[in-house]
mmCIF file of C-alpha atoms in Angstrom:
data_model
loop_
_atom_site.group_PDB
_atom_site.id
_atom_site.type_symbol
_atom_site.label_atom_id
_atom_site.label_comp_id
_atom_site.label_asym_id
_atom_site.label_seq_id
_atom_site.Cartn_x
_atom_site.Cartn_y
_atom_site.Cartn_z
ATOM 1 C CA MET A 1 149.417 87.723 164.898
ATOM 2 C CA LEU A 2 151.580 84.756 165.683
ATOM 3 C CA GLY A 3 151.529 82.066 163.046
ATOM 4 C CA LYS A 4 150.450 84.346 160.229
ATOM 5 C CA LYS A 5 152.590 84.066 157.144
ATOM 6 C CA LYS A 6 153.922 87.299 155.799
ATOM 7 C CA GLN A 7 152.994 87.811 152.190
ATOM 8 C CA LYS A 8 155.599 89.043 149.781
ATOM 9 C CA PRO A 9 154.873 92.726 149.261
ATOM 10 C CA ARG A 10 153.718 93.514 145.737
ATOM 11 C CA ARG A 11 155.410 96.343 143.928
ATOM 12 C CA PRO A 12 153.200 99.415 144.250
ATOM 13 C CA THR A 13 151.397 100.076 140.992
ATOM 14 C CA GLY A 14 151.303 103.842 141.552
ATOM 15 C CA HIS A 15 155.080 104.526 141.532
ATOM 16 C CA PHE A 16 156.572 105.053 138.087
ATOM 17 C CA ASP A 17 160.005 106.578 137.532
ATOM 18 C CA THR A 18 159.538 107.336 133.843
ATOM 19 C CA LEU A 19 156.593 108.647 131.837
ATOM 20 C CA ILE A 20 156.295 108.707 128.069
ATOM 21 C CA SER A 21 153.496 111.218 127.549
ATOM 22 C CA SER A 22 150.689 111.006 125.008
ATOM 23 C CA ARG A 23 152.376 113.651 122.838
ATOM 24 C CA THR A 24 155.636 111.684 122.614
ATOM 25 C CA THR A 25 156.856 109.113 120.098
ATOM 26 C CA VAL A 26 160.045 107.185 120.835
ATOM 27 C CA GLU A 27 161.774 105.535 117.882
ATOM 28 C CA GLY A 28 164.276 102.879 118.966
ATOM 29 C CA ASP A 29 164.704 100.398 121.786
ATOM 30 C CA VAL A 30 163.906 101.438 125.346
ATOM 31 C CA HIS A 31 165.821 99.858 128.262
ATOM 32 C CA PHE A 32 164.537 100.650 131.746
ATOM 33 C CA SER A 33 164.450 99.663 135.397
ATOM 34 C CA GLY A 34 161.933 100.668 138.036
ATOM 35 C CA GLY A 35 158.614 101.761 136.597
ATOM 36 C CA LEU A 36 157.812 102.898 133.051
ATOM 37 C CA HIS A 37 154.386 104.331 132.180
ATOM 38 C CA VAL A 38 153.579 104.689 128.479
ATOM 39 C CA ASP A 39 150.864 107.089 127.320
ATOM 40 C CA GLY A 40 152.578 107.787 123.993
ATOM 41 C CA ARG A 41 154.045 105.600 121.261
ATOM 42 C CA ILE A 42 157.188 103.460 121.235
ATOM 43 C CA ARG A 43 158.501 101.977 117.986
ATOM 44 C CA GLY A 44 161.116 99.492 119.121
ATOM 45 C CA LYS A 45 161.725 96.904 121.831
ATOM 46 C CA VAL A 46 160.916 97.708 125.447
ATOM 47 C CA VAL A 47 163.282 95.754 127.708
ATOM 48 C CA ALA A 48 163.622 95.819 131.496
ATOM 49 C CA ASP A 49 167.111 95.478 132.933
ATOM 50 C CA GLU A 50 167.823 91.922 134.073
ATOM 51 C CA GLY A 51 167.614 91.197 137.775
ATOM 52 C CA THR A 52 165.239 94.095 138.467
ATOM 53 C CA ASP A 53 161.639 94.019 139.611
ATOM 54 C CA ALA A 54 160.635 96.438 136.861
ATOM 55 C CA VAL A 55 157.045 97.330 135.956
ATOM 56 C CA LEU A 56 155.844 98.424 132.527
ATOM 57 C CA ARG A 57 152.384 99.935 132.167
ATOM 58 C CA VAL A 58 150.890 100.751 128.754
ATOM 59 C CA SER A 59 147.852 102.944 129.287
ATOM 60 C CA GLU A 60 144.637 103.041 127.286
ATOM 61 C CA VAL A 61 146.133 105.620 124.894
ATOM 62 C CA GLY A 62 149.614 104.029 124.804
ATOM 63 C CA GLU A 63 150.978 101.996 121.919
ATOM 64 C CA VAL A 64 154.080 99.825 121.547
ATOM 65 C CA THR A 65 155.217 98.513 118.168
ATOM 66 C CA GLY A 66 157.887 95.970 119.090
ATOM 67 C CA ASP A 67 158.542 93.225 121.606
ATOM 68 C CA ILE A 68 158.142 93.772 125.351
ATOM 69 C CA ASN A 69 160.313 91.969 127.905
ATOM 70 C CA ALA A 70 159.739 92.799 131.595
ATOM 71 C CA PRO A 71 158.912 90.961 134.828
ATOM 72 C CA HIS A 72 155.677 92.860 135.519
ATOM 73 C CA VAL A 73 153.579 94.108 132.599
ATOM 74 C CA ILE A 74 150.236 95.916 132.754
ATOM 75 C CA ILE A 75 148.581 96.614 129.404
ATOM 76 C CA ASN A 76 145.430 98.608 128.676
ATOM 77 C CA GLY A 77 146.555 99.911 125.269
ATOM 78 C CA THR A 78 147.838 98.406 122.039
ATOM 79 C CA VAL A 79 150.913 96.245 121.475
ATOM 80 C CA HIS A 80 152.101 95.078 118.051
ATOM 81 C CA GLY A 81 154.723 92.476 118.982
ATOM 82 C CA ASP A 82 155.413 89.661 121.417
ATOM 83 C CA VAL A 83 155.095 90.162 125.171
ATOM 84 C CA TYR A 84 157.411 88.347 127.617
ATOM 85 C CA ALA A 85 156.282 88.783 131.237
ATOM 86 C CA SER A 86 158.449 86.648 133.504
ATOM 87 C CA ALA A 87 156.506 87.336 136.726
ATOM 88 C CA HIS A 88 153.050 88.859 136.200
ATOM 89 C CA LEU A 89 150.996 90.036 133.229
ATOM 90 C CA GLU A 90 147.803 92.028 133.577
ATOM 91 C CA LEU A 91 145.612 92.673 130.547
ATOM 92 C CA ALA A 92 142.973 95.315 131.271
ATOM 93 C CA GLU A 93 139.678 95.591 129.425
ATOM 94 C CA LYS A 94 140.984 97.699 126.519
ATOM 95 C CA ALA A 95 144.219 95.754 126.004
ATOM 96 C CA SER A 96 144.906 94.670 122.439
ATOM 97 C CA ILE A 97 147.951 92.509 121.651
ATOM 98 C CA ASN A 98 148.878 91.485 118.118
ATOM 99 C CA GLY A 99 151.561 88.909 118.860
ATOM 100 C CA SER A 100 152.324 86.015 121.153
ATOM 101 C CA VAL A 101 152.225 86.328 124.925
ATOM 102 C CA TYR A 102 154.687 84.462 127.152
ATOM 103 C CA TYR A 103 153.702 84.676 130.812
ATOM 104 C CA ASN A 104 154.154 83.099 134.227
ATOM 105 C CA LEU A 105 151.011 84.475 135.875
ATOM 106 C CA ILE A 106 148.256 86.180 133.867
ATOM 107 C CA GLU A 107 145.250 88.279 134.788
ATOM 108 C CA MET A 108 142.911 89.112 131.913
ATOM 109 C CA ALA A 109 139.843 91.326 132.081
ATOM 110 C CA MET A 110 136.761 90.857 129.945
ATOM 111 C CA GLY A 111 137.254 92.817 126.723
ATOM 112 C CA ALA A 112 141.022 92.301 126.422
ATOM 113 C CA SER A 113 142.143 90.669 123.189
ATOM 114 C CA VAL A 114 145.200 88.693 122.136
ATOM 115 C CA ASN A 115 145.720 87.947 118.459
ATOM 116 C CA GLY A 116 148.445 85.328 118.853
ATOM 117 C CA ASN A 117 149.481 82.509 121.147
ATOM 118 C CA LEU A 118 149.248 82.430 124.929
ATOM 119 C CA VAL A 119 152.223 80.441 126.218
ATOM 120 C CA HIS A 120 152.644 79.648 129.915
ATOM 121 C CA GLN A 121 156.271 79.734 131.079
ATOM 122 C CA ARG A 122 157.234 78.652 134.595
ATOM 123 C CA GLU A 123 160.757 80.010 134.304
ATOM 124 C CA PRO A 124 161.628 83.561 133.265
ATOM 125 C CA VAL A 125 161.885 83.816 129.513
ATOM 126 C CA GLY A 126 163.795 86.542 127.763
ATOM 127 C CA LEU A 127 164.161 87.326 124.114
ATOM 128 C CA LEU A 128 167.348 85.262 124.092
ATOM 129 C CA GLY A 129 165.639 82.484 126.070
ATOM 130 C CA GLN A 130 164.070 81.143 122.890
ATOM 131 C CA ASP A 131 167.470 79.708 121.893
ATOM 132 C CA SER A 132 167.657 77.752 125.157
ATOM 133 C CA HIS A 133 164.367 75.999 124.359
ATOM 134 C CA SER A 134 165.938 74.338 121.321
ATOM 135 C CA ALA A 135 168.909 73.336 123.480
ATOM 136 C CA GLY A 136 166.465 71.983 126.070
ATOM 137 C CA ALA A 137 164.853 69.813 123.412
ATOM 138 C CA ASN A 138 168.215 68.175 122.771
ATOM 139 C CA LYS A 139 168.648 67.421 126.474
ATOM 140 C CA GLY A 140 165.893 64.827 126.273
ATOM 141 C CA LYS A 141 167.765 62.997 123.532
ATOM 142 C CA ALA A 142 171.105 62.812 125.336
ATOM 143 C CA PRO A 143 170.062 60.275 128.015
ATOM 144 C CA ALA A 144 168.909 57.864 125.316
ATOM 145 C CA GLY A 145 172.451 57.799 123.963
ATOM 146 C CA ASP A 146 173.800 57.313 127.472
ATOM 147 C CA GLU A 147 171.462 54.396 128.049
ATOM 148 C CA ALA A 148 172.669 52.773 124.849
ATOM 149 C CA SER A 149 176.301 53.097 125.914
ATOM 150 C CA GLU A 150 175.451 51.679 129.349
ATOM 151 C CA SER A 151 173.738 48.659 127.801
ATOM 152 C CA GLU A 152 176.758 48.116 125.544
ATOM 153 C CA ALA A 153 179.055 48.267 128.567
ATOM 154 C CA THR A 154 177.001 45.738 130.504
ATOM 155 C CA SER A 155 176.242 43.430 127.583
ATOM 156 C CA ASP A 156 179.426 41.495 128.255
ATOM 157 C CA GLY A 157 178.319 40.834 131.810
ATOM 158 C CA GLY A 158 180.444 43.619 133.253
ATOM 159 C CA LYS A 159 183.684 41.727 132.519
ATOM 160 C CA SER A 160 185.295 44.430 130.382
ATOM 161 C CA GLU A 161 187.731 46.535 132.364
#
């Protein structure tokens, strides 16, 4: 017992606070925390509250038409939109995604399909995070300008003060 590292407990996959049943269609964006299980249809974005360890599960009969943004995402149904899973993404055998997938850690069963790009992200990416990528591209250019100003400052032998 001594010397064993404690593993971080995984969020139980059986506890879901909210259920959208197979006879339900939600039109509009859904914001949630905790666990959301979708057996029905959602037409709109599905977004987990920031700073939560939320889990979204789309069952075999569930369908989401819109982007998904949550830390933990389990899909066995159909998604028409982009999926942003900042922590863990699980695609079961009947998962069908028509859109790009942005993930940190992915688990994909045989039979799952993605009609779009698979993009590995080490840092959490939200829907607004796409703007920071363009800003990050400019960061690489800034040091080049700094180097040029340093070489201009030292070109006179460091005598200018």
